[in-house]
Structures are given as C-alpha cells and as structure tokens.
mmCIF file of C-alpha atoms in Angstrom:
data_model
loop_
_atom_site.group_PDB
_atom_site.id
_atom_site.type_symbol
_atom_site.label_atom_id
_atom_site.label_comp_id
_atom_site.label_asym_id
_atom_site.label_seq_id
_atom_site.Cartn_x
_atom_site.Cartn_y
_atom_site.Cartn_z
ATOM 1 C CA UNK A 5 -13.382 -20.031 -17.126
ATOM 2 C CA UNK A 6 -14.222 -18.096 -20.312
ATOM 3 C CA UNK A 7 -12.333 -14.763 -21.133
ATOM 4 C CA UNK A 8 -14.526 -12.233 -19.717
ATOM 5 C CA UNK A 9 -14.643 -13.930 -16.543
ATOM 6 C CA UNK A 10 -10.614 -13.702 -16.650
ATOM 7 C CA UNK A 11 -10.782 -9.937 -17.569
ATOM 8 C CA UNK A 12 -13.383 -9.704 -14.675
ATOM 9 C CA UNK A 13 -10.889 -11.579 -12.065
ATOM 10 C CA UNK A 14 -8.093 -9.290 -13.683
ATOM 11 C CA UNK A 15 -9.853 -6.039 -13.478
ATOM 12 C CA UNK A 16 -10.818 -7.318 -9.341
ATOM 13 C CA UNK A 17 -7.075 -8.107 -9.194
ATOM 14 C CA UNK A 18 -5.574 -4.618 -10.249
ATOM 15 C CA UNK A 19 -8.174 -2.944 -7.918
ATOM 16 C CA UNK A 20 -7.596 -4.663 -5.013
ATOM 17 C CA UNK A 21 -4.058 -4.569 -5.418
ATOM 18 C CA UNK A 22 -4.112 -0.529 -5.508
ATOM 19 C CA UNK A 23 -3.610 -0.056 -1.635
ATOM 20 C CA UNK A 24 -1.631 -3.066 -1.339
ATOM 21 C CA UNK A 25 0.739 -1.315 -4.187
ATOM 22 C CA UNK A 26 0.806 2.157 -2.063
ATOM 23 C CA UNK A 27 1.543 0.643 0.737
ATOM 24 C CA UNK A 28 4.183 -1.452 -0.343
ATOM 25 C CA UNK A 29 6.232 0.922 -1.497
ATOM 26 C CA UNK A 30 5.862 3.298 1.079
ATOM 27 C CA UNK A 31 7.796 0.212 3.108
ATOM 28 C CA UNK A 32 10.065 -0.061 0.328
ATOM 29 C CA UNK A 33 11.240 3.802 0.720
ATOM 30 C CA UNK A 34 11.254 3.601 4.622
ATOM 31 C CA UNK A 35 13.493 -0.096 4.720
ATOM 32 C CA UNK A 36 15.635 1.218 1.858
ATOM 33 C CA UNK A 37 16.963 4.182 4.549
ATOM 34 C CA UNK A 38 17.167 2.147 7.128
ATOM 35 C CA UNK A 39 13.727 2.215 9.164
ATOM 36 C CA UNK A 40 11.517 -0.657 9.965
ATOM 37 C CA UNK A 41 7.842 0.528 9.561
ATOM 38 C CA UNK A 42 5.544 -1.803 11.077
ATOM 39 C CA UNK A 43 3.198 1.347 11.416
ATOM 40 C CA UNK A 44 2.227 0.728 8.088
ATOM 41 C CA UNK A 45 -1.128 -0.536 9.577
ATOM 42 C CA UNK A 46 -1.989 2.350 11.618
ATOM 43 C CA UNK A 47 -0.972 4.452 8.965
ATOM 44 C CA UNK A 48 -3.403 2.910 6.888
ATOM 45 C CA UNK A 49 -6.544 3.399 9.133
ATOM 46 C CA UNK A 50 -5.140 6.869 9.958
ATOM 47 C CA UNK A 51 -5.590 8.439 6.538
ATOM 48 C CA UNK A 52 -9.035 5.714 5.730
ATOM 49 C CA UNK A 53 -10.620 7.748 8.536
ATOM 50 C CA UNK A 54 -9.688 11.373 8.242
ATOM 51 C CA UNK A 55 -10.245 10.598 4.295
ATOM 52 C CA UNK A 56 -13.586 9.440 4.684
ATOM 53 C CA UNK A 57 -14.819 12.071 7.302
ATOM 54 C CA UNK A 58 -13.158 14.834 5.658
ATOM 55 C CA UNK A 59 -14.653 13.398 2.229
ATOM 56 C CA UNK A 60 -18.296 13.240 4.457
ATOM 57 C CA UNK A 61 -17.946 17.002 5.723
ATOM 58 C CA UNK A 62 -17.193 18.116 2.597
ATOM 59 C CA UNK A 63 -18.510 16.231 -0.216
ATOM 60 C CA UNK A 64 -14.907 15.930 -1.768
ATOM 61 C CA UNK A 65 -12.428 12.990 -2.171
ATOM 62 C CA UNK A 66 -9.325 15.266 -2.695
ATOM 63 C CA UNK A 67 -9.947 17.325 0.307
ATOM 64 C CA UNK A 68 -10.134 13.935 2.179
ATOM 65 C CA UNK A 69 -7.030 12.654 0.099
ATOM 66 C CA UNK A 70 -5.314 15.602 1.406
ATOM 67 C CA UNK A 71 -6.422 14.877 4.938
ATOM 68 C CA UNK A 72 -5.368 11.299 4.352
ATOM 69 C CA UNK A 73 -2.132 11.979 3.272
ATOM 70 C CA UNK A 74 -1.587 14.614 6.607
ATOM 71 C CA UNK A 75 -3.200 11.952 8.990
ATOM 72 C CA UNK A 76 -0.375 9.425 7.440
ATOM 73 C CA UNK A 77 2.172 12.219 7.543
ATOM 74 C CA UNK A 78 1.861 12.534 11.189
ATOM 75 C CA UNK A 79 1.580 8.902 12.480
ATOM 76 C CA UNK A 80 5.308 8.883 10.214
ATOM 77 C CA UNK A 81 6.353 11.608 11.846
ATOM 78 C CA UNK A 82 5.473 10.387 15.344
ATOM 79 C CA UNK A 83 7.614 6.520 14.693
ATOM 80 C CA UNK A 84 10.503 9.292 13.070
ATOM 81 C CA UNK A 85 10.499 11.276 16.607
ATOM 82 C CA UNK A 86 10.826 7.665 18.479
ATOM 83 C CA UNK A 87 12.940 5.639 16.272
ATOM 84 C CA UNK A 88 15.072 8.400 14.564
ATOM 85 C CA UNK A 89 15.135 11.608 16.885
ATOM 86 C CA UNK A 90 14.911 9.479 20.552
ATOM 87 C CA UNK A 91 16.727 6.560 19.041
ATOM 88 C CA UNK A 92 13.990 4.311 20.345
ATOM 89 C CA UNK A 93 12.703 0.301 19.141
ATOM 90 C CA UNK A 94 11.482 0.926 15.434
ATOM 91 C CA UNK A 95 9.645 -2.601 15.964
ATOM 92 C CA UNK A 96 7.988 -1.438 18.901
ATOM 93 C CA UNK A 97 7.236 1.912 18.113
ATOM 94 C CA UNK A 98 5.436 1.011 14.544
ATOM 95 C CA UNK A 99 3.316 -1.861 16.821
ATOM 96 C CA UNK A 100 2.536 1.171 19.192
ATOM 97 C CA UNK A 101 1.483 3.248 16.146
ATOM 98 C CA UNK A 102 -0.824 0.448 14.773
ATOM 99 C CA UNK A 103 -2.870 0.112 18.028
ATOM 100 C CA UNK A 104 -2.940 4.031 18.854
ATOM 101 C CA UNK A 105 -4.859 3.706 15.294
ATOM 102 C CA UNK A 106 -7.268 1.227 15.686
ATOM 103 C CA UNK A 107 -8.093 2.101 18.946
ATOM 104 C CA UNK A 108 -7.968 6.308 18.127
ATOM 105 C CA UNK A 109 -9.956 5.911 15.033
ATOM 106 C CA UNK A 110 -13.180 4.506 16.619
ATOM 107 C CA UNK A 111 -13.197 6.804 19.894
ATOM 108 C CA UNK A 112 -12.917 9.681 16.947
ATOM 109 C CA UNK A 113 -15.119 8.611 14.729
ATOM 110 C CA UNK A 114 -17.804 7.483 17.597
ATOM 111 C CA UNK A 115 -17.593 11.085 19.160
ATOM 112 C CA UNK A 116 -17.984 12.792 15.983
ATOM 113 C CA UNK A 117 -20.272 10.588 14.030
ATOM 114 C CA UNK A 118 -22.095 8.477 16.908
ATOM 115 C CA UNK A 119 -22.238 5.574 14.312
ATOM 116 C CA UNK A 120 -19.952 3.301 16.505
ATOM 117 C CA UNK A 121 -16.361 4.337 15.132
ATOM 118 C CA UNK A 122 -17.882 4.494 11.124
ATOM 119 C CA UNK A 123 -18.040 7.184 8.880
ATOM 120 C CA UNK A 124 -21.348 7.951 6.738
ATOM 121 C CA UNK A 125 -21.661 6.841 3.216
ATOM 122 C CA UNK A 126 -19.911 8.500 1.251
ATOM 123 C CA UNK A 127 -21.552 9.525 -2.260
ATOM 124 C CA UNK A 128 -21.146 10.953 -5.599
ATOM 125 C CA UNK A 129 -17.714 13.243 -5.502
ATOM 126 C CA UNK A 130 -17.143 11.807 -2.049
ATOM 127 C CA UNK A 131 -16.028 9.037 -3.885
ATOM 128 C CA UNK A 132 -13.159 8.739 -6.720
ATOM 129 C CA UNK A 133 -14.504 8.220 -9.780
ATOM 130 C CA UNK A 134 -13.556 6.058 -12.772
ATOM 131 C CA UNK A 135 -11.358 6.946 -15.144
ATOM 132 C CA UNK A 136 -11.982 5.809 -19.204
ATOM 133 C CA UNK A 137 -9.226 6.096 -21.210
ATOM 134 C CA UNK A 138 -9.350 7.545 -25.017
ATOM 135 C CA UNK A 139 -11.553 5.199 -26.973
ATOM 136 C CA UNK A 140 -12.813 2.640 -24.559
ATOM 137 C CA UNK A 141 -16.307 3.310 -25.388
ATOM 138 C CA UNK A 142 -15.340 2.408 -29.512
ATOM 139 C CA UNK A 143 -13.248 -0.224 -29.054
ATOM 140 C CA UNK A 144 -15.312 -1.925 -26.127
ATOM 141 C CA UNK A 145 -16.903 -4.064 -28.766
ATOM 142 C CA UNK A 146 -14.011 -5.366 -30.755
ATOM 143 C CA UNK A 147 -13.458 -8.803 -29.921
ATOM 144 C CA UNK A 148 -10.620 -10.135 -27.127
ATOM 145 C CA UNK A 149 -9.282 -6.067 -27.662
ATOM 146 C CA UNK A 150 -12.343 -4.538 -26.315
ATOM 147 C CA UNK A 151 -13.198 -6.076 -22.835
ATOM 148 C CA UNK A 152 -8.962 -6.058 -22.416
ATOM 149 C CA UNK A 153 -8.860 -2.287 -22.832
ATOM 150 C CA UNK A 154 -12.117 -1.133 -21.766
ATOM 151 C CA UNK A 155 -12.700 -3.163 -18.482
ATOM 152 C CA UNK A 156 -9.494 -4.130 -17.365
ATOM 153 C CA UNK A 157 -7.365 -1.382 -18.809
ATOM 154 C CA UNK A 158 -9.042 1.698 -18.609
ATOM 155 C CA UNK A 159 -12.169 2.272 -15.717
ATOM 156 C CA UNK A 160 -10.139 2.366 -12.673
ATOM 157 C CA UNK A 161 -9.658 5.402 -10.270
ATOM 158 C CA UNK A 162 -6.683 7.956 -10.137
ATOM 159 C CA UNK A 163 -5.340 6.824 -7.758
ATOM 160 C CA UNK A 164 -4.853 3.326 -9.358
ATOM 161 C CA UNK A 165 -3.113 4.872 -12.328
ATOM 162 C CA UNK A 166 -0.757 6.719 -9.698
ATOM 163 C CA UNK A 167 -0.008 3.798 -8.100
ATOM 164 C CA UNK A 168 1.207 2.119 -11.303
ATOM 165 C CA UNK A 169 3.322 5.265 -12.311
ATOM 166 C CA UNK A 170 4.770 5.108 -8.774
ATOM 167 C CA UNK A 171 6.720 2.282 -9.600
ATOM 168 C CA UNK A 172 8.899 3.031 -12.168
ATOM 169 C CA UNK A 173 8.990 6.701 -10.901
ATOM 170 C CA UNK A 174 10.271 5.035 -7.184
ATOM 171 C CA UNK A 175 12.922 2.675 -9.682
ATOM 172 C CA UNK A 176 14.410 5.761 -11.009
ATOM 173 C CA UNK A 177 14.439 7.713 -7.532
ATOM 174 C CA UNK A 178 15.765 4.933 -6.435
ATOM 175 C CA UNK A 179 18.840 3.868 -8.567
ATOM 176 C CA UNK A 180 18.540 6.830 -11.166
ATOM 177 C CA UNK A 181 19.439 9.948 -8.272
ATOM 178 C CA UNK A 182 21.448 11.041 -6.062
ATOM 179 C CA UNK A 183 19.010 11.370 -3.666
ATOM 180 C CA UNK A 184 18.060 7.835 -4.365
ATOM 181 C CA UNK A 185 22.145 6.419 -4.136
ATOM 182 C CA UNK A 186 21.771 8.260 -0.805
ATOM 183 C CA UNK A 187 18.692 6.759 0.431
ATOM 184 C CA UNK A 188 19.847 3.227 -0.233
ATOM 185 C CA UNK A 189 23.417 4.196 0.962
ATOM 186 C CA UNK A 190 21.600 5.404 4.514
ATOM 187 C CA UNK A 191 19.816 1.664 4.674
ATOM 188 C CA UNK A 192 22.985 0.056 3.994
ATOM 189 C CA UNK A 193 25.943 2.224 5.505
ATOM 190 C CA UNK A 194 24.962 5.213 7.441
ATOM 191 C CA UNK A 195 28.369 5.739 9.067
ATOM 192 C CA UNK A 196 30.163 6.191 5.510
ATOM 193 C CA UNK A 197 26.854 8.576 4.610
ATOM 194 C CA UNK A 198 27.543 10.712 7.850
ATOM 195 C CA UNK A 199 31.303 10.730 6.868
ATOM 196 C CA UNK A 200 30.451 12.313 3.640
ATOM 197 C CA UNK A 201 28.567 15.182 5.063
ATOM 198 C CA UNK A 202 25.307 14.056 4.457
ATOM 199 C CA UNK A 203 23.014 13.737 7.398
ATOM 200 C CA UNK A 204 21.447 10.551 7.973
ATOM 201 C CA UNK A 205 18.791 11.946 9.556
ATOM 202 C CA UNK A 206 17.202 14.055 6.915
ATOM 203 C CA UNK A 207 17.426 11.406 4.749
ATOM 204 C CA UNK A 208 15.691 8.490 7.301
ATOM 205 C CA UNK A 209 12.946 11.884 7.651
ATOM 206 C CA UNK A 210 13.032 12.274 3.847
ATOM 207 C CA UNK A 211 11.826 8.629 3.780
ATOM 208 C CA UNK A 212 9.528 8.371 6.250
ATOM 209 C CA UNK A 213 7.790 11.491 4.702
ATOM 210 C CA UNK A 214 7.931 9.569 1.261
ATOM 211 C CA UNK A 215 5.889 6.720 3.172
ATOM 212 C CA UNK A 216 3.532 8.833 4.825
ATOM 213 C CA UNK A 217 1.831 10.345 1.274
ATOM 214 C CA UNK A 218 2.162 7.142 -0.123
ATOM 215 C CA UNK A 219 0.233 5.845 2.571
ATOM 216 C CA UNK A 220 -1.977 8.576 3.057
ATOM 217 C CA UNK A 221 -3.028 7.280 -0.860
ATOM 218 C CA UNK A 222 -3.605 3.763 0.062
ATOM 219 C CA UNK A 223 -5.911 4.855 2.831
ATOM 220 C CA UNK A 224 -7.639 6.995 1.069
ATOM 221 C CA UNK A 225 -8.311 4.683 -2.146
ATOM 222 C CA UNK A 226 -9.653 2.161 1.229
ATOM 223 C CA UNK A 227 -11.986 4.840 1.986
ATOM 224 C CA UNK A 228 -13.374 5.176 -1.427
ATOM 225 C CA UNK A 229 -13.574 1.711 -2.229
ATOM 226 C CA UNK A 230 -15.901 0.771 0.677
ATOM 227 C CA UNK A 231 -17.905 4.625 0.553
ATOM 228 C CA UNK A 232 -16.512 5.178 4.108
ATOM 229 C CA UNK A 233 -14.467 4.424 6.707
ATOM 230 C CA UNK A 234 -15.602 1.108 9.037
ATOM 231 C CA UNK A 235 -13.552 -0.300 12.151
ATOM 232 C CA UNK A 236 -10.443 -1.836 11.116
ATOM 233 C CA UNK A 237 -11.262 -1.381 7.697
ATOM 234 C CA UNK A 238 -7.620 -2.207 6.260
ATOM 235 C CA UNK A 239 -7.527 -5.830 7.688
ATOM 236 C CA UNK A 240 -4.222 -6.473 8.296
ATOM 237 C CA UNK A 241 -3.383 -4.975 4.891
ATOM 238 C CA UNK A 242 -0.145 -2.966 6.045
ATOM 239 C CA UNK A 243 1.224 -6.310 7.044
ATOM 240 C CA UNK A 244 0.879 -8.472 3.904
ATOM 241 C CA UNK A 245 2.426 -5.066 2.216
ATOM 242 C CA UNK A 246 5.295 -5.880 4.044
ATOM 243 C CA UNK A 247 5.274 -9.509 3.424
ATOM 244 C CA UNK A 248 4.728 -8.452 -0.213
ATOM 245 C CA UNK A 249 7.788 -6.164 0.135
ATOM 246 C CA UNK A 250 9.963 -9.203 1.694
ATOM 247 C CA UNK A 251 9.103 -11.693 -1.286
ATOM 248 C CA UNK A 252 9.969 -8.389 -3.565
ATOM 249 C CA UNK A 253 13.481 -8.065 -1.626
ATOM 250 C CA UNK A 254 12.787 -4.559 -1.452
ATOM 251 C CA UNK A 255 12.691 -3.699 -5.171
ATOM 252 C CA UNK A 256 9.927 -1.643 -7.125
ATOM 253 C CA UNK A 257 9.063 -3.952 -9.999
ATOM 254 C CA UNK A 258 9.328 -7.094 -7.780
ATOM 255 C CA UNK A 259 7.110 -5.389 -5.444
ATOM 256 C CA UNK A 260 4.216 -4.504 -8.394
ATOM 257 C CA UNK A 261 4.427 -8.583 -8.755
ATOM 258 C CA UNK A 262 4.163 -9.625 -5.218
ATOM 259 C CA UNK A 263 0.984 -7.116 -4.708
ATOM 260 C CA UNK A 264 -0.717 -8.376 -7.635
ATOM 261 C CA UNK A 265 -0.278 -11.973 -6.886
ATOM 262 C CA UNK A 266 -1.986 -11.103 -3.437
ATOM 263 C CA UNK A 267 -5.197 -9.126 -5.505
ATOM 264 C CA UNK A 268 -5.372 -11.876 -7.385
ATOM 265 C CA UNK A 269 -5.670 -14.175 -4.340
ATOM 266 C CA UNK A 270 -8.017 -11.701 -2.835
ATOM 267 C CA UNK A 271 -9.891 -11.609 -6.291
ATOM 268 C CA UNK A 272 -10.010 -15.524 -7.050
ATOM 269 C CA UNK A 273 -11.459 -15.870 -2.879
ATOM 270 C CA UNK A 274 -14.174 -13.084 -3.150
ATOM 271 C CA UNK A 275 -15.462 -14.386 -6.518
ATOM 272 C CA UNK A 276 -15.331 -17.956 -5.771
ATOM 273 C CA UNK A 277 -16.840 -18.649 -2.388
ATOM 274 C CA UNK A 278 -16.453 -22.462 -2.399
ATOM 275 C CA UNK A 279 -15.153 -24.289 -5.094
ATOM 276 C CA UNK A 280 -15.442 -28.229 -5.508
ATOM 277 C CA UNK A 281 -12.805 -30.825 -6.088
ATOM 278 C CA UNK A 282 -14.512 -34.090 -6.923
ATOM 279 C CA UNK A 283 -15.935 -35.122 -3.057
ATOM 280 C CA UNK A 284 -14.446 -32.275 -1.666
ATOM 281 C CA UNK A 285 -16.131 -28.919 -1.142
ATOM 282 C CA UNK A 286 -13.023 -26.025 -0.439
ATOM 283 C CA UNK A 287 -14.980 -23.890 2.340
ATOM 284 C CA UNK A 288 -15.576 -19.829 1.821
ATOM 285 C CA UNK A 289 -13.377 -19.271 4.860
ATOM 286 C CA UNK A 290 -10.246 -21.338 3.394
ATOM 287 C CA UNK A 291 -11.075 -18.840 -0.039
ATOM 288 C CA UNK A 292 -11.125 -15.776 2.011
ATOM 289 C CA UNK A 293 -7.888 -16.732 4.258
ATOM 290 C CA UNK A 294 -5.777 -17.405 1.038
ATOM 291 C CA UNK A 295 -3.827 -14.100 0.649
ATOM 292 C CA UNK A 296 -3.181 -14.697 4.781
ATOM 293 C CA UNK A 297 -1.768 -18.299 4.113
ATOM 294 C CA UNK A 298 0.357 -16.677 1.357
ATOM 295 C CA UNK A 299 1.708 -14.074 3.598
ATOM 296 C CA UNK A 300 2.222 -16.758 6.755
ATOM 297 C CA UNK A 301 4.291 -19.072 3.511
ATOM 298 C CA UNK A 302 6.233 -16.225 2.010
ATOM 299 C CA UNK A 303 7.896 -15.447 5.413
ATOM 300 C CA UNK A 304 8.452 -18.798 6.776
ATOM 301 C CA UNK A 305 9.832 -19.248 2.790
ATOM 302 C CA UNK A 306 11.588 -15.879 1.713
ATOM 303 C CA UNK A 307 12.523 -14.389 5.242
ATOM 304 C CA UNK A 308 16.069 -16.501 4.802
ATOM 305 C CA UNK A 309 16.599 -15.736 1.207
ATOM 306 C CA UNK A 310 15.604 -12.207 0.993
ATOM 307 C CA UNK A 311 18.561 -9.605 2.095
ATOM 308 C CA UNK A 312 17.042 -6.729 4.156
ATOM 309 C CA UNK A 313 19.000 -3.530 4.100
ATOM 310 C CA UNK A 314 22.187 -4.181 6.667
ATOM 311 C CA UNK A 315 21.264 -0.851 8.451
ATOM 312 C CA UNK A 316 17.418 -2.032 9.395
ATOM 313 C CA UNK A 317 16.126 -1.570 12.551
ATOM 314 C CA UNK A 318 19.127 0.347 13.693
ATOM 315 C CA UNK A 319 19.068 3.587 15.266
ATOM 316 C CA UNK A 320 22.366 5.646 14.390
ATOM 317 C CA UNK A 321 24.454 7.210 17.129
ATOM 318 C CA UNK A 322 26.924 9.678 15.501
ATOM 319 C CA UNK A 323 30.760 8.818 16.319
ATOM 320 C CA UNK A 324 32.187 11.305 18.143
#
C-alpha cells in the first residue's frame, strides 16, 4: 500500500465516519441523563428523508438540514413523551420509533414522490459541498504534506468539520458546566438531582433535544452523501453508533476513536472487495460485513467491562 492509497483509505475513513460521529454522540448525551435511545435508527432515516425531499423541493441542503434536524427533533420528542412523561419501556419505545421510521418513510416518500419510498437526485446546492481549507491548492504538491492536507485534511463537507468540533465542545459541556455536572448527575443519581431542586425532567428533555439536532445532522450528511434519500438508507448505522458508544464507555474522545475505527472498517471493505491470502480468496461479503462483526465482538467483549450510567433505562417516579 503506497501513501496516497493510505491518504485515500484515510480521507474514505473520516467521511464515512461523519454520521457514525453524530450519531454517537447524540447517544452519548441521551445515556449520560439517563435515557436509553435505541431510536437512534429511526431517527436517522427520519431526518435522511425530510432532508433529502426538503433539499429536492427546494434546491437547498440547509433548508433540508433544518428539516432534518425537526424530523429528528420530533421522533426524540415522541420516545421523551413515552419513556420520560408516561414513564413507559425506553427499550421498547426507541424499537417502536425505529420501525414507525422505516416503515413511515417509504409510505411518505412513495405518496409524494411515486419512486417507491426514494427521493430524486439531489444536485448541485442540494448537496453539501466541499470545503478547502486556506492553501490546499499551494501546498497540494509538496511532497507527503500536500496529499495529507489537501485530500485528507481539508475537502470534506461542513458538516464533517462540525462533527469534529462537536467533540471537544460535548467534553467541555460535559465535565466543564454546570449544565453538564447536571446531565451526568441525572444519568447517575436522579433522586439526589430532584432533591436539589433541579428537575430531572428538563434535563432527560434537555438531552433528548441535544440528540435530536445531532441526529438530525447525521441524517442529513446520509442524505447528501448518497444525493437522496433510498429505503433504509442508514443500514443499521444508529446501532453500531451505539456499539461505538459502548466500546467508548460513554466518553467524547473515546467515542471519536471507536467511530473511526468503524469508517475505517467500512473504508478498508468498500475499497478492497476481495483480498487474497496465499490459497485463500476473503469474499466481498465477509469485506462488507466487517464493521457488523466488529459491532457483534465489541458487545459480546465490552458489554461486561464498560459501566453504563447507573440511572439507564430507568424511568423516575418522584418520592412523595
């Protein structure tokens, strides 16, 4: 493998991680106050599909960002009015989010588009654009500097460079404010939290709001990546962010690690469709189901180890 193949796999890596990034924290914020989000997945689809037909209708990817992000907002709210308000299963209302999704999306999109649950193409400022950095275009041909700043550094989307400013900016919400100390206090202890006059529910609302725009990003960055929405376009992404979050152990940096090593999975299996080991020929379909096996490992593996916030899952009934 010579160098600008690396850069190549690299620059694959860091855009295919983007969503997975998003997404990942957006779990991060909802566990660290206490709320399982298995909706991460319908979430996902929610704001891919509004983005891309509101990006179709009117030829602009931050009026479908915006409907992305309000699409997201509302499936969080919706698992906030079961889990939080009604007290209900957090695991089985996220599940019942993530088919309400899949299946919602394509009746949608069918009776609006009649293109069997897809979105147009999406073209020109339908479509986030890439970014280049100060000097790219001079220093792309300086040697080993140039293709490491110009292709892999700079040339990605916004919404890529937001997603790698989100995670120090969610380390020092998290452990740098009060409303951070809060947040995690909620995940860990919500009956001290409630004793200290702060509501719990705001907070678990806060969060899930937090989750919903980061997800409405993710979804939207799907959208543009693939010029449209298509049936269950995010392929189980919203899962292996959660996996991704588990082998993080719910931490911001950890988590920018675990999502890369999954691009980079996705990355090495897209560019190398079979690879061959002496007699052995390693089929396209093993390539392609790597960042799966790594998810299916990292909970059998990590699940034990890693220390979920004591409050998860659990709805809190105010002491009377």
């Amino acid at each position: 493998m010579d160098y600008l193949t690396l850069i190549q796999i690299l620059d694959s890596t860091v855009r295919l991680a983007t969503p997975l990034l998003l997404t990942c924290l957006a779990g991060l914020f909802s566990e660290r106050a206490g709320v399982v989000d298995i909706g991460l997945e319908g979430k996902l689809l929610a704001a891919a599909f509004l983005a891309g037909a509101a990006s179709y209708v009117t030829g602009s990817i931050w009026i479908g960002l915006l409907a992305g992000i309000g699409g997201s907002l509302a499936f969080s709210m919706l698992h906030g009015l079961a889990s939080i308000t009604f007290k209900g299963d957090q695991l089985i209302s996220g599940v019942a989010l993530n088919f309400l999704a899949a299946g919602l999306t394509v009746v949608v999109g069918q009776s609006w588009f009649q293109l069997g649950g897809r979105t147009p193409p999406l073209t020109g400022n339908g479509r986030f654009q890439e970014w280049n950095l100060p000097f790219s275009d001079q220093l792309a041909d300086v040697p080993y500097l140039g293709p490491l700043y110009d292709d892999l550094i700079s040339g990605h989307t916004a919404l890529t460079y937001i997603a790698l400013a989100a995670v120090p900016l969610s380390w020092w919400v998290l452990y740098r404010t009060r409303f951070g100390l809060r947040l995690r206090a909620v995940g860990e202890s919500p009956s001290a939290v409630d004793t200290a006059g702060v509501s719990v529910v705001k907070l678990r609302f806060a969060a899930l709001v937090i989750a919903g725009i980061l997800c409405g990003m993710a979804g939207t960055y799907l959208a543009s990546l693939a010029a449209g929405f298509v049936k269950d376009m995010s392929a189980g992404r919203g899962y292996i962010a959660l996996a991704a979050l588990i082998f993080a152990k719910w931490r911001p940096w950890y988590a920018l690690s675990a999502t890369l090593l999954f691009g980079l999975l996705e990355a090495l299996g897209n560019r190398y469709q079979s690879i061959s080991l002496g007699d052995i020929t390693i089929p396209v379909q093993f390539m392609q189901a790597l960042p799966y096996i790594l998810t299916v490992i990292i909970l059998a593996g990590f699940v034990g180890k890693a220390i979920p916030p004591r409050a998860g899952g659990q709805p809190y009934v105010k002491e009377r």
